[in-house]
PDB file of C-alpha atoms in Angstrom:
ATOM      1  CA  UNK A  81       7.240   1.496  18.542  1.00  0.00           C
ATOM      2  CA  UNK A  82       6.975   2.223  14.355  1.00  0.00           C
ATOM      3  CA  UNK A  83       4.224   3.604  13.794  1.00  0.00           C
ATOM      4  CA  UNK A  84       2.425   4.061   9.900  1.00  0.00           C
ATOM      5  CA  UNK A  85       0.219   7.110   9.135  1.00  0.00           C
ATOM      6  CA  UNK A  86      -1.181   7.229   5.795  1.00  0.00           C
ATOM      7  CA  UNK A  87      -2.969  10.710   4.153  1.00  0.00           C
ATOM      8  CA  UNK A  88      -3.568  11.810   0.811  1.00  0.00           C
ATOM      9  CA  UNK A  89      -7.268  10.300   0.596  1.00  0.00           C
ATOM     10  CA  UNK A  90      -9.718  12.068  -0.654  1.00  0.00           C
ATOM     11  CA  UNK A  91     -12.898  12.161  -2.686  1.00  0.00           C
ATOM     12  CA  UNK A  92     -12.337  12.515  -7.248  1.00  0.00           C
ATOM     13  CA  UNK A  93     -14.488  11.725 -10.145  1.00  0.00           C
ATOM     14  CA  UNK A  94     -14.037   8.704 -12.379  1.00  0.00           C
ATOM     15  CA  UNK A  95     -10.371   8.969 -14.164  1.00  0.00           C
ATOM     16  CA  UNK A  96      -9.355  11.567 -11.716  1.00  0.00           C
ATOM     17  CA  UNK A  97      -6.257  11.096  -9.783  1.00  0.00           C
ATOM     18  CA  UNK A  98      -4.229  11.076  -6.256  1.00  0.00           C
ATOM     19  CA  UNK A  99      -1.574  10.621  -4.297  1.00  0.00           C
ATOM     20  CA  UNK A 100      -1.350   8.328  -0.761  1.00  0.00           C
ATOM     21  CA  UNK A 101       1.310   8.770   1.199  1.00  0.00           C
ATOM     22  CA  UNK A 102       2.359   6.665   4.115  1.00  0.00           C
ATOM     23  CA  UNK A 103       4.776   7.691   6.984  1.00  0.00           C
ATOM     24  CA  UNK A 104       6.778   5.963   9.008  1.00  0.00           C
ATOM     25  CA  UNK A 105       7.568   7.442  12.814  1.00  0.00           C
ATOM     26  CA  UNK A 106       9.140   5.757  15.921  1.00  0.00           C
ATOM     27  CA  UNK A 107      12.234   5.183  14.959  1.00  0.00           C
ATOM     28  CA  UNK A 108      13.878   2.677  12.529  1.00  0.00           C
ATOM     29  CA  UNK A 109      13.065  -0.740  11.272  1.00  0.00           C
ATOM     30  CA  UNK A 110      14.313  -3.349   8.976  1.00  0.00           C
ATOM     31  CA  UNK A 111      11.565  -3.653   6.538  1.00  0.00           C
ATOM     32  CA  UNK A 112      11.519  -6.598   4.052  1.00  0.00           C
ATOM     33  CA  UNK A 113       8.132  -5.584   2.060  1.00  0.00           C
ATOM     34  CA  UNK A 114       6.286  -2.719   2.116  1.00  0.00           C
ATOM     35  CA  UNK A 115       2.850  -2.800   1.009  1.00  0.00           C
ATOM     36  CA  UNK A 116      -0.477  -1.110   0.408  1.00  0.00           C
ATOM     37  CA  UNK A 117      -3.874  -2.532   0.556  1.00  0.00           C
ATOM     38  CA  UNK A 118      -7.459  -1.644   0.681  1.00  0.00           C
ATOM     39  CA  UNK A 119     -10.565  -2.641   1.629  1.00  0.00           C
ATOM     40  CA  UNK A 120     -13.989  -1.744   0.433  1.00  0.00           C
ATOM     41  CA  UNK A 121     -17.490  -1.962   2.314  1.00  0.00           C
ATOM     42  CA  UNK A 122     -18.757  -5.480   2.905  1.00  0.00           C
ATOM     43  CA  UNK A 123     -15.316  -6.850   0.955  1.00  0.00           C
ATOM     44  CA  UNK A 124     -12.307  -8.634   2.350  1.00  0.00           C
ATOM     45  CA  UNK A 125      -8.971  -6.396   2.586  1.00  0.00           C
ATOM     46  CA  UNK A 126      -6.908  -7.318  -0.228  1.00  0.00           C
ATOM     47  CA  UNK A 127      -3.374  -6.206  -1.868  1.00  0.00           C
ATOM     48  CA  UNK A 128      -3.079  -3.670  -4.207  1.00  0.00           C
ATOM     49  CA  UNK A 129       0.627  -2.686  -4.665  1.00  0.00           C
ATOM     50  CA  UNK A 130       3.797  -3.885  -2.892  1.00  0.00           C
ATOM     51  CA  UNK A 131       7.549  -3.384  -2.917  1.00  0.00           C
ATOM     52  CA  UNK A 132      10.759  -5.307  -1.796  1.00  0.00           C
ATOM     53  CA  UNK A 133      13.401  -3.959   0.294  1.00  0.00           C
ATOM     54  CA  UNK A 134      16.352  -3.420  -0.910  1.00  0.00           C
ATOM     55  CA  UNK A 135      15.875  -3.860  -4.552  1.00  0.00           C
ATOM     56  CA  UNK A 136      12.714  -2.257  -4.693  1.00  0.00           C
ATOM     57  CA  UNK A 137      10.795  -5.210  -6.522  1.00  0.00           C
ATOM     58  CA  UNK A 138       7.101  -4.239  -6.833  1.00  0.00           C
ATOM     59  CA  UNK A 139       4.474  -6.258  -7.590  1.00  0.00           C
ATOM     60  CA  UNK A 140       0.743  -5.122  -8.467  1.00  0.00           C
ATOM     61  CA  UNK A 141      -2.644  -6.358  -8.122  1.00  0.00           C
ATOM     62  CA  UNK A 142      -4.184  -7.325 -12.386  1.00  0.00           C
ATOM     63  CA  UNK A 143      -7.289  -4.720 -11.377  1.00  0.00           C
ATOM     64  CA  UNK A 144      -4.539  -1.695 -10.884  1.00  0.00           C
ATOM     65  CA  UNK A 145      -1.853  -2.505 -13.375  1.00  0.00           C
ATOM     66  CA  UNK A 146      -0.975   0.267 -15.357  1.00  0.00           C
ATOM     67  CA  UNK A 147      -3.138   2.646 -13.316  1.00  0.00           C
ATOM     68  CA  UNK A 148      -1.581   2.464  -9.910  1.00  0.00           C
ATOM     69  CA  UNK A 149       2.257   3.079  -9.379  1.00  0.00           C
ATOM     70  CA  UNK A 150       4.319   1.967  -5.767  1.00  0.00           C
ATOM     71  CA  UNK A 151       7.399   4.018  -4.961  1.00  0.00           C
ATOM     72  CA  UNK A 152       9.240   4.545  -1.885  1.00  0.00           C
ATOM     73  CA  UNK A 153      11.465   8.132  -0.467  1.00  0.00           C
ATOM     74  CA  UNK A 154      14.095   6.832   1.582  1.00  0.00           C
ATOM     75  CA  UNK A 155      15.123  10.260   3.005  1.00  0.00           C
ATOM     76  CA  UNK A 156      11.749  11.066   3.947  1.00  0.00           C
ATOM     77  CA  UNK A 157      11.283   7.428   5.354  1.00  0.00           C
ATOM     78  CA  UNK A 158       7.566   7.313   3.365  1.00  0.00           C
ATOM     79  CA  UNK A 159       6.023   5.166   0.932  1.00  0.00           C
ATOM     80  CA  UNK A 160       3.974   6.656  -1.762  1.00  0.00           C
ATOM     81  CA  UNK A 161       1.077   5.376  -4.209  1.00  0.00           C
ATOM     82  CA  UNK A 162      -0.305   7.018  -7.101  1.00  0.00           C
ATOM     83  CA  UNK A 163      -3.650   6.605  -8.606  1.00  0.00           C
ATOM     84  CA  UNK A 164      -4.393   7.879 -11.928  1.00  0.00           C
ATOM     85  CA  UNK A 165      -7.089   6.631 -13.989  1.00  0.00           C
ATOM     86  CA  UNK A 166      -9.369   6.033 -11.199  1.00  0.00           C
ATOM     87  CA  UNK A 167     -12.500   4.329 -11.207  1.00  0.00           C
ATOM     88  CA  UNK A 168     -15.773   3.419  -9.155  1.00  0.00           C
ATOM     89  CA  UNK A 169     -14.314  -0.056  -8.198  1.00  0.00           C
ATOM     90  CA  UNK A 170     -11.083   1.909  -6.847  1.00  0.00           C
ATOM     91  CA  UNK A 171     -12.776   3.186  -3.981  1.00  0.00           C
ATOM     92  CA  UNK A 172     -12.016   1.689  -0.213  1.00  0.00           C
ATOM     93  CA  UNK A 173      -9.971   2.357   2.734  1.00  0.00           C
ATOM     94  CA  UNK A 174      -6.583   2.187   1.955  1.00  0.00           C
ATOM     95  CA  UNK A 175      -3.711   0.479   4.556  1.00  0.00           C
ATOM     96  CA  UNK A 176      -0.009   0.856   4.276  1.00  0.00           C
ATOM     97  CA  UNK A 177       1.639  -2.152   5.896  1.00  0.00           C
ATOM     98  CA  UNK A 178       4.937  -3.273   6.655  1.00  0.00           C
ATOM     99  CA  UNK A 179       6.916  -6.527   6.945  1.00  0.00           C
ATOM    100  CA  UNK A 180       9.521  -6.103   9.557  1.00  0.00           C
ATOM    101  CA  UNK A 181       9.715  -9.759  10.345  1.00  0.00           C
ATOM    102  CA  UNK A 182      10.206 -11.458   6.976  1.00  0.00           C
ATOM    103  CA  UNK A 183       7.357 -13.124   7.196  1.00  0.00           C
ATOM    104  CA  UNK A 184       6.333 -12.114   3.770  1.00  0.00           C
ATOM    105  CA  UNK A 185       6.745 -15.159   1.268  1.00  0.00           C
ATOM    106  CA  UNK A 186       7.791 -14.966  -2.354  1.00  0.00           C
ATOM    107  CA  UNK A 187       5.167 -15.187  -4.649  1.00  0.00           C
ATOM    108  CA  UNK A 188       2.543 -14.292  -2.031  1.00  0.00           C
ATOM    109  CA  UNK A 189       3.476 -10.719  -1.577  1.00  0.00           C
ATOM    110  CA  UNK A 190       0.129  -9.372  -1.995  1.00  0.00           C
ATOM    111  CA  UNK A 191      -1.066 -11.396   0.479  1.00  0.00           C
ATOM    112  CA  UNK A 192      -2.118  -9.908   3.952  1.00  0.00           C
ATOM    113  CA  UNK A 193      -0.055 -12.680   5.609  1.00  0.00           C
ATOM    114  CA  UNK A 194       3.152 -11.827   6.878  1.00  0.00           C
ATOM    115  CA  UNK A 195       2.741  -7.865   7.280  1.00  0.00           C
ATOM    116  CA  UNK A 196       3.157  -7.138  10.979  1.00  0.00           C
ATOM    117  CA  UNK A 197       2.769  -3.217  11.372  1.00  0.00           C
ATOM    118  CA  UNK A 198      -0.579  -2.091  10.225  1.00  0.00           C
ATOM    119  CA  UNK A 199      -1.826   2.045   9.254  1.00  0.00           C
ATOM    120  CA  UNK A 200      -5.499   3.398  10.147  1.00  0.00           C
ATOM    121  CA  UNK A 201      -6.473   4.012   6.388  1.00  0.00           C
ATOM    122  CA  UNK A 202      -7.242   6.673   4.616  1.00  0.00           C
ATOM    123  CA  UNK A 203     -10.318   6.704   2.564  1.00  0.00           C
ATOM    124  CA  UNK A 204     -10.472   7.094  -1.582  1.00  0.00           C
ATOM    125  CA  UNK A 205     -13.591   7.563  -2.646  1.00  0.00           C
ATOM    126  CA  UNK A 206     -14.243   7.726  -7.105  1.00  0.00           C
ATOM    127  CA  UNK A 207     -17.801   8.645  -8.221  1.00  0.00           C
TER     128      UNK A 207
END
């Protein structure tokens, strides 16, 4: 069974940056999107940055644009974020997601809907 395992959280000041990382284990799976979202105290989870695959199409929330960059390392089977520019409003537990299913519809990437295969979170925290 796939399993996601995201790290790279950690604690920064306002405009600092870092690096989340999410790995996939348990073998291989088609994936159509892959995705990462977050979720603050109190707050629905909601998308931040997502990618296509193949073609590696992303697709970013308006509140990270410019800030926030998606990428994916195919040998290393992982899918990376990086923050730069962070700020207060950035911080939340953040989820790496998968579609495996193609449930995932076009124009609704950022959506929760349609991701099947789910991360713990790791925590990003901007004072």
């Amino acid at each position: 069974q796939v399993q996601l395992v995201e790290s790279g959280g950690g604690s920064v000041q306002a405009g600092g940056s870092l690096r989340l990382s999410c790995a996939a284990s348990g073998g291989s799976h088609i994936t159509y999107y892959m995705g990462w979202f977050r979720q603050a105290p109190g707050k629905e989870r909601e998308g931040v940055a997502v990618i296509a695959t193949p073609g590696d199409r992303s697709n970013y929330a308006d509140s990270v644009k410019g800030r926030f960059t998606i990428s994916r390392d195919r040998t290393k089977n992982t899918l990376l974020l990086q923050l730069n520019s962070l700020r207060p409003e950035d911080t939340g537990m953040y989820y790496c997601a998968h579609d495996s299913l193609g449930r995932v519809r076009y124009g609704a990437e950022l959506a929760r809907t349609g991701y099947n295969i789910w991360g713990q979170g790791t925590q990003v925290t901007v004072s």
